[in-house]
Tab-separated table of C-alpha atoms in Angstrom:
chain	number	residue	atom	x	y	z
A	1	MET	CA	24.883	-16.168	3.423
A	2	ALA	CA	26.892	-12.953	3.845
A	3	SER	CA	27.104	-11.246	7.442
A	4	ARG	CA	24.587	-8.381	8.382
A	5	ASP	CA	25.054	-5.301	10.253
A	6	ASP	CA	22.794	-4.017	12.901
A	7	SER	CA	20.454	-2.578	10.460
A	8	GLY	CA	19.979	-5.892	8.755
A	9	ASN	CA	21.518	-5.002	5.365
A	10	ARG	CA	24.678	-6.733	4.215
A	11	CYS	CA	27.861	-5.363	5.567
A	12	ASP	CA	28.839	-4.081	2.147
A	13	TYR	CA	25.632	-2.496	1.419
A	14	ARG	CA	26.065	0.924	-0.280
A	15	ARG	CA	24.193	3.678	1.463
A	16	ARG	CA	25.153	6.405	-1.143
A	17	SER	CA	22.563	6.557	-3.811
A	18	ARG	CA	23.652	5.638	-7.583
A	19	TYR	CA	21.018	7.591	-8.958
A	20	TYR	CA	20.840	11.125	-10.436
A	21	ARG	CA	17.501	12.919	-10.770
A	22	ASP	CA	18.618	14.573	-14.018
A	23	GLY	CA	21.686	12.522	-14.866
A	24	PHE	CA	22.780	9.496	-16.831
A	25	LEU	CA	21.102	6.821	-14.686
A	26	LYS	CA	17.280	6.581	-14.661
A	27	MET	CA	15.845	6.149	-11.463
A	28	ARG	CA	13.649	3.142	-10.695
A	29	PHE	CA	11.544	2.365	-7.693
A	30	VAL	CA	9.758	-0.599	-6.128
A	31	ASP	CA	6.667	0.667	-4.237
A	32	PHE	CA	6.549	-1.718	-1.177
A	33	TYR	CA	3.187	-1.954	0.859
A	34	PHE	CA	3.746	-3.481	4.287
A	35	ASP	CA	2.453	-3.756	7.747
A	36	PHE	CA	4.452	-4.343	10.975
A	37	SER	CA	1.851	-7.267	11.943
A	38	SER	CA	2.696	-9.221	8.748
A	39	THR	CA	5.422	-11.907	9.296
A	40	ASN	CA	6.366	-11.864	5.476
A	41	SER	CA	6.633	-8.194	5.594
A	42	TYR	CA	9.477	-8.393	8.154
A	43	PHE	CA	11.484	-10.552	5.878
A	44	ALA	CA	10.798	-8.306	2.841
A	45	ALA	CA	11.879	-5.179	4.804
A	46	PHE	CA	15.542	-6.660	4.956
A	47	LEU	CA	15.596	-8.770	1.507
A	48	LEU	CA	13.942	-5.939	-0.713
A	49	PRO	CA	16.644	-3.189	-0.132
A	50	GLU	CA	19.385	-5.639	-1.212
A	51	ILE	CA	17.569	-6.701	-4.237
A	52	CYS	CA	16.938	-2.977	-5.092
A	53	ALA	CA	20.763	-2.265	-4.482
A	54	ARG	CA	21.772	-4.873	-7.007
A	55	ASN	CA	19.587	-3.524	-9.589
A	56	ASP	CA	20.018	0.339	-9.494
A	57	ALA	CA	16.580	0.757	-7.764
A	58	ARG	CA	15.399	2.172	-4.684
A	59	VAL	CA	12.450	1.399	-2.268
A	60	ASN	CA	9.349	3.341	-1.694
A	61	TRP	CA	8.353	2.611	1.651
A	62	MET	CA	4.459	2.554	1.780
A	63	PRO	CA	3.054	1.647	5.119
A	64	ALA	CA	-0.535	0.708	4.863
A	65	HIS	CA	-2.919	-0.042	7.723
A	66	PHE	CA	-4.006	-3.560	6.656
A	67	ALA	CA	-6.324	-3.999	9.489
A	68	ALA	CA	-8.459	-1.016	7.985
A	69	LEU	CA	-7.806	-2.435	4.401
A	70	PHE	CA	-9.321	-5.943	5.644
A	71	ARG	CA	-12.489	-4.231	6.929
A	72	GLY	CA	-15.439	-4.712	4.715
A	73	THR	CA	-14.122	-7.791	3.596
A	74	SER	CA	-14.575	-11.437	4.795
A	75	PHE	CA	-10.905	-11.903	5.547
A	76	ASP	CA	-9.611	-12.795	8.976
A	77	VAL	CA	-5.901	-13.077	9.524
A	78	MET	CA	-6.594	-15.565	12.489
A	79	ALA	CA	-9.177	-17.619	10.520
A	80	MET	CA	-7.066	-20.896	10.018
A	81	THR	CA	-6.858	-24.466	11.361
A	82	PRO	CA	-4.329	-25.235	14.300
A	83	ARG	CA	-2.594	-27.579	11.820
A	84	LYS	CA	-2.108	-24.751	9.192
A	85	ALA	CA	-0.994	-22.342	11.906
A	86	ARG	CA	1.645	-24.764	13.263
A	87	TYR	CA	2.856	-25.200	9.770
A	88	LEU	CA	3.115	-21.476	8.928
A	89	TRP	CA	5.107	-20.745	12.048
A	90	ARG	CA	7.508	-23.650	11.319
A	91	ASP	CA	7.875	-22.393	7.656
A	92	HIS	CA	8.734	-18.870	9.076
A	93	ALA	CA	11.370	-20.516	11.133
A	94	ARG	CA	12.822	-22.205	8.128
A	95	TYR	CA	12.752	-18.965	6.080
A	96	ALA	CA	14.585	-17.298	8.985
A	97	GLU	CA	17.424	-20.075	8.863
A	98	ARG	CA	17.646	-19.655	5.121
A	99	THR	CA	17.939	-16.057	5.116
A	100	GLY	CA	20.095	-15.649	8.152
A	101	LEU	CA	17.451	-13.096	9.703
A	102	PRO	CA	16.609	-13.565	13.273
A	103	PHE	CA	12.916	-14.634	14.051
A	104	ARG	CA	10.740	-15.492	16.901
A	105	LYS	CA	7.057	-15.861	17.307
A	106	PRO	CA	5.723	-12.824	19.237
A	107	SER	CA	3.596	-13.338	22.322
A	108	ARG	CA	1.192	-10.634	20.815
A	109	PHE	CA	-0.047	-11.491	17.531
A	110	PRO	CA	-1.786	-10.019	15.647
A	111	ILE	CA	-1.038	-6.388	17.032
A	112	LYS	CA	-2.242	-2.863	16.543
A	113	THR	CA	0.359	-1.171	14.270
A	114	SER	CA	-1.216	2.205	13.504
A	115	SER	CA	1.173	4.359	15.598
A	116	ALA	CA	4.117	2.365	14.264
A	117	LEU	CA	2.878	2.912	10.508
A	118	ARG	CA	2.331	6.726	11.145
A	119	ALA	CA	6.036	6.828	12.721
A	120	VAL	CA	7.407	5.546	9.494
A	121	LEU	CA	5.651	8.546	7.789
A	122	ALA	CA	6.718	10.900	10.290
A	123	ALA	CA	10.288	9.748	9.950
A	124	GLY	CA	10.222	10.607	6.135
A	125	ARG	CA	8.574	13.972	7.071
A	126	THR	CA	11.269	15.022	9.541
A	127	SER	CA	14.368	13.823	8.010
A	128	ALA	CA	14.380	15.385	4.630
A	129	PRO	CA	12.903	17.853	2.346
A	130	ALA	CA	10.054	16.298	0.200
A	131	ASP	CA	12.347	16.295	-2.966
A	132	ASN	CA	15.386	14.428	-1.163
A	133	HIS	CA	14.701	10.834	-1.963
A	134	ASP	CA	17.789	9.473	-0.752
A	135	LEU	CA	17.537	10.829	2.767
A	136	ARG	CA	13.796	10.225	3.028
A	137	GLU	CA	14.358	6.492	2.091
A	138	ASN	CA	17.256	6.019	4.418
A	139	ALA	CA	15.181	7.358	7.315
A	140	GLN	CA	12.024	5.356	6.550
A	141	ARG	CA	14.204	2.297	6.105
A	142	ALA	CA	15.994	2.828	9.345
A	143	ILE	CA	12.816	3.306	11.581
A	144	SER	CA	10.889	0.578	9.726
A	145	GLN	CA	13.567	-2.125	10.103
A	146	ALA	CA	14.006	-0.811	13.728
A	147	PHE	CA	10.188	-1.552	14.523
A	148	MET	CA	10.321	-4.952	12.385
A	149	ARG	CA	13.313	-6.130	14.592
A	150	ALA	CA	11.676	-4.982	17.940
A	151	TYR	CA	8.649	-6.929	17.128
A	152	TRP	CA	9.751	-10.090	15.255
A	153	GLU	CA	13.236	-10.536	16.848
A	154	ARG	CA	12.718	-9.191	20.357
A	155	ASP	CA	8.878	-9.551	21.058
A	156	GLU	CA	8.543	-6.001	22.099
A	157	ASP	CA	5.176	-4.266	22.311
A	158	ILE	CA	4.928	-1.923	19.319
A	159	SER	CA	1.437	-1.095	19.961
A	160	ASP	CA	2.874	0.976	22.914
A	161	ARG	CA	3.762	4.625	22.224
A	162	GLY	CA	6.450	4.805	24.889
A	163	VAL	CA	8.070	1.552	23.435
A	164	LEU	CA	8.056	3.069	19.791
A	165	ALA	CA	9.562	6.276	21.057
A	166	SER	CA	12.376	4.351	22.920
A	167	ILE	CA	12.869	2.251	19.617
A	168	ALA	CA	12.910	5.213	17.640
A	169	SER	CA	15.648	6.876	19.766
A	170	SER	CA	17.803	3.950	19.643
A	171	ALA	CA	17.529	4.167	15.887
A	172	GLY	CA	18.838	7.817	15.985
A	173	PHE	CA	15.601	9.752	15.949
A	174	ASP	CA	14.257	12.159	18.608
A	175	GLY	CA	11.556	9.473	19.598
A	176	ALA	CA	9.265	11.671	21.673
A	177	THR	CA	9.316	14.294	18.845
A	178	LEU	CA	8.696	11.706	16.042
A	179	MET	CA	5.670	10.304	18.090
A	180	ASP	CA	4.111	13.577	18.371
A	181	ILE	CA	4.560	14.039	14.633
A	182	ALA	CA	3.026	10.531	14.439
A	183	ASP	CA	0.036	11.393	16.366
A	184	ALA	CA	-0.853	14.527	14.506
A	185	LYS	CA	-3.491	14.796	11.769
A	186	PRO	CA	-1.199	15.009	8.838
A	187	ALA	CA	0.443	11.860	9.461
A	188	ARG	CA	-3.047	10.123	10.261
A	189	ASP	CA	-4.370	11.551	6.950
A	190	GLU	CA	-1.364	10.367	4.974
A	191	LEU	CA	-1.821	6.898	6.146
A	192	ALA	CA	-5.315	6.701	5.430
A	193	ALA	CA	-4.558	8.093	2.038
A	194	LEU	CA	-1.934	5.505	1.416
A	195	THR	CA	-4.043	2.664	2.559
A	196	GLU	CA	-6.885	3.802	0.394
A	197	THR	CA	-4.318	4.063	-2.385
A	198	ALA	CA	-3.409	0.372	-1.972
A	199	VAL	CA	-7.057	-0.558	-2.226
A	200	VAL	CA	-7.378	1.111	-5.462
A	201	ARG	CA	-4.194	-0.366	-6.801
A	202	GLY	CA	-5.610	-3.820	-5.993
A	203	VAL	CA	-3.532	-4.513	-2.854
A	204	PHE	CA	-5.114	-7.313	-0.815
A	205	GLY	CA	-2.133	-8.670	1.286
A	206	ALA	CA	1.053	-7.750	2.741
A	207	PRO	CA	3.760	-7.425	1.487
A	208	THR	CA	2.684	-6.181	-1.968
A	209	PHE	CA	5.366	-4.774	-4.467
A	210	PHE	CA	4.980	-2.840	-7.463
A	211	VAL	CA	7.602	-2.203	-10.274
A	212	GLY	CA	5.649	0.381	-12.260
A	213	ASP	CA	2.266	-1.027	-12.546
A	214	GLU	CA	3.123	-4.755	-12.262
A	215	MET	CA	2.018	-6.037	-8.705
A	216	PHE	CA	3.667	-8.697	-6.790
A	217	TRP	CA	2.277	-10.109	-3.581
A	218	GLY	CA	4.315	-12.074	-0.877
A	219	LYS	CA	7.843	-12.481	0.007
A	220	ASP	CA	8.149	-15.604	-2.148
A	221	ARG	CA	7.684	-13.339	-5.151
A	222	LEU	CA	10.711	-11.024	-4.588
A	223	ASP	CA	12.658	-13.184	-7.099
A	224	PHE	CA	10.015	-12.011	-9.621
A	225	VAL	CA	10.704	-8.371	-8.493
A	226	GLU	CA	14.183	-8.752	-9.207
A	227	GLN	CA	13.530	-10.335	-12.570
A	228	TRP	CA	11.246	-7.494	-13.400
A	229	LEU	CA	13.791	-4.762	-12.330
A	230	LYS	CA	16.339	-6.593	-14.857
A	231	ARG	CA	13.947	-5.981	-17.865
A	232	PRO	CA	14.503	-3.356	-20.253
A	233	GLU	CA	12.611	-0.126	-19.927
């Protein structure tokens, strides 16, 4: 396993885009629906950018409020037997060992994530014009990975607005301003719209990925995502 820098990417990761909007390389995206309370989204948030970098693709960071998505269904994230829960946490630990990503079971689980999800959208709004996909992707990746690390590696309370502001500041943002934007109506409306779009597209769990119209669910389907990206147009 190659070493990783503080952002969680491989040290040789190329931050500059290889795509040209009107040039000779066609831009491809993977839509990544995630929530910070999803263990498997944590792993995918670091592995998916590596897959996209290898395959001339980019990530569309699509935060979705899965607690809201699950309302009206019979799904309960905590509805499992103690034996199954023990197995799942052990399996996550094995996956962390395999990937080299730090991981610890948080003391608050599940956790309220709406503020953190809106902050991802705020980061995209404040960091780049709407048509600058490179800067928008980099900003949303940076804040998403920072929140993921805070919760799944350091057991920080990402439901707390002050904690989020501090994490954002450490990641290079103006944390107080970012959270003000995240609390405002445009970010709230955007998160609700993204969540509703996820429902319409058939999303039922996190993480979910789309390559075009092809949907893949779960971090254990990232190999299928990469295989799909290698298919000819």
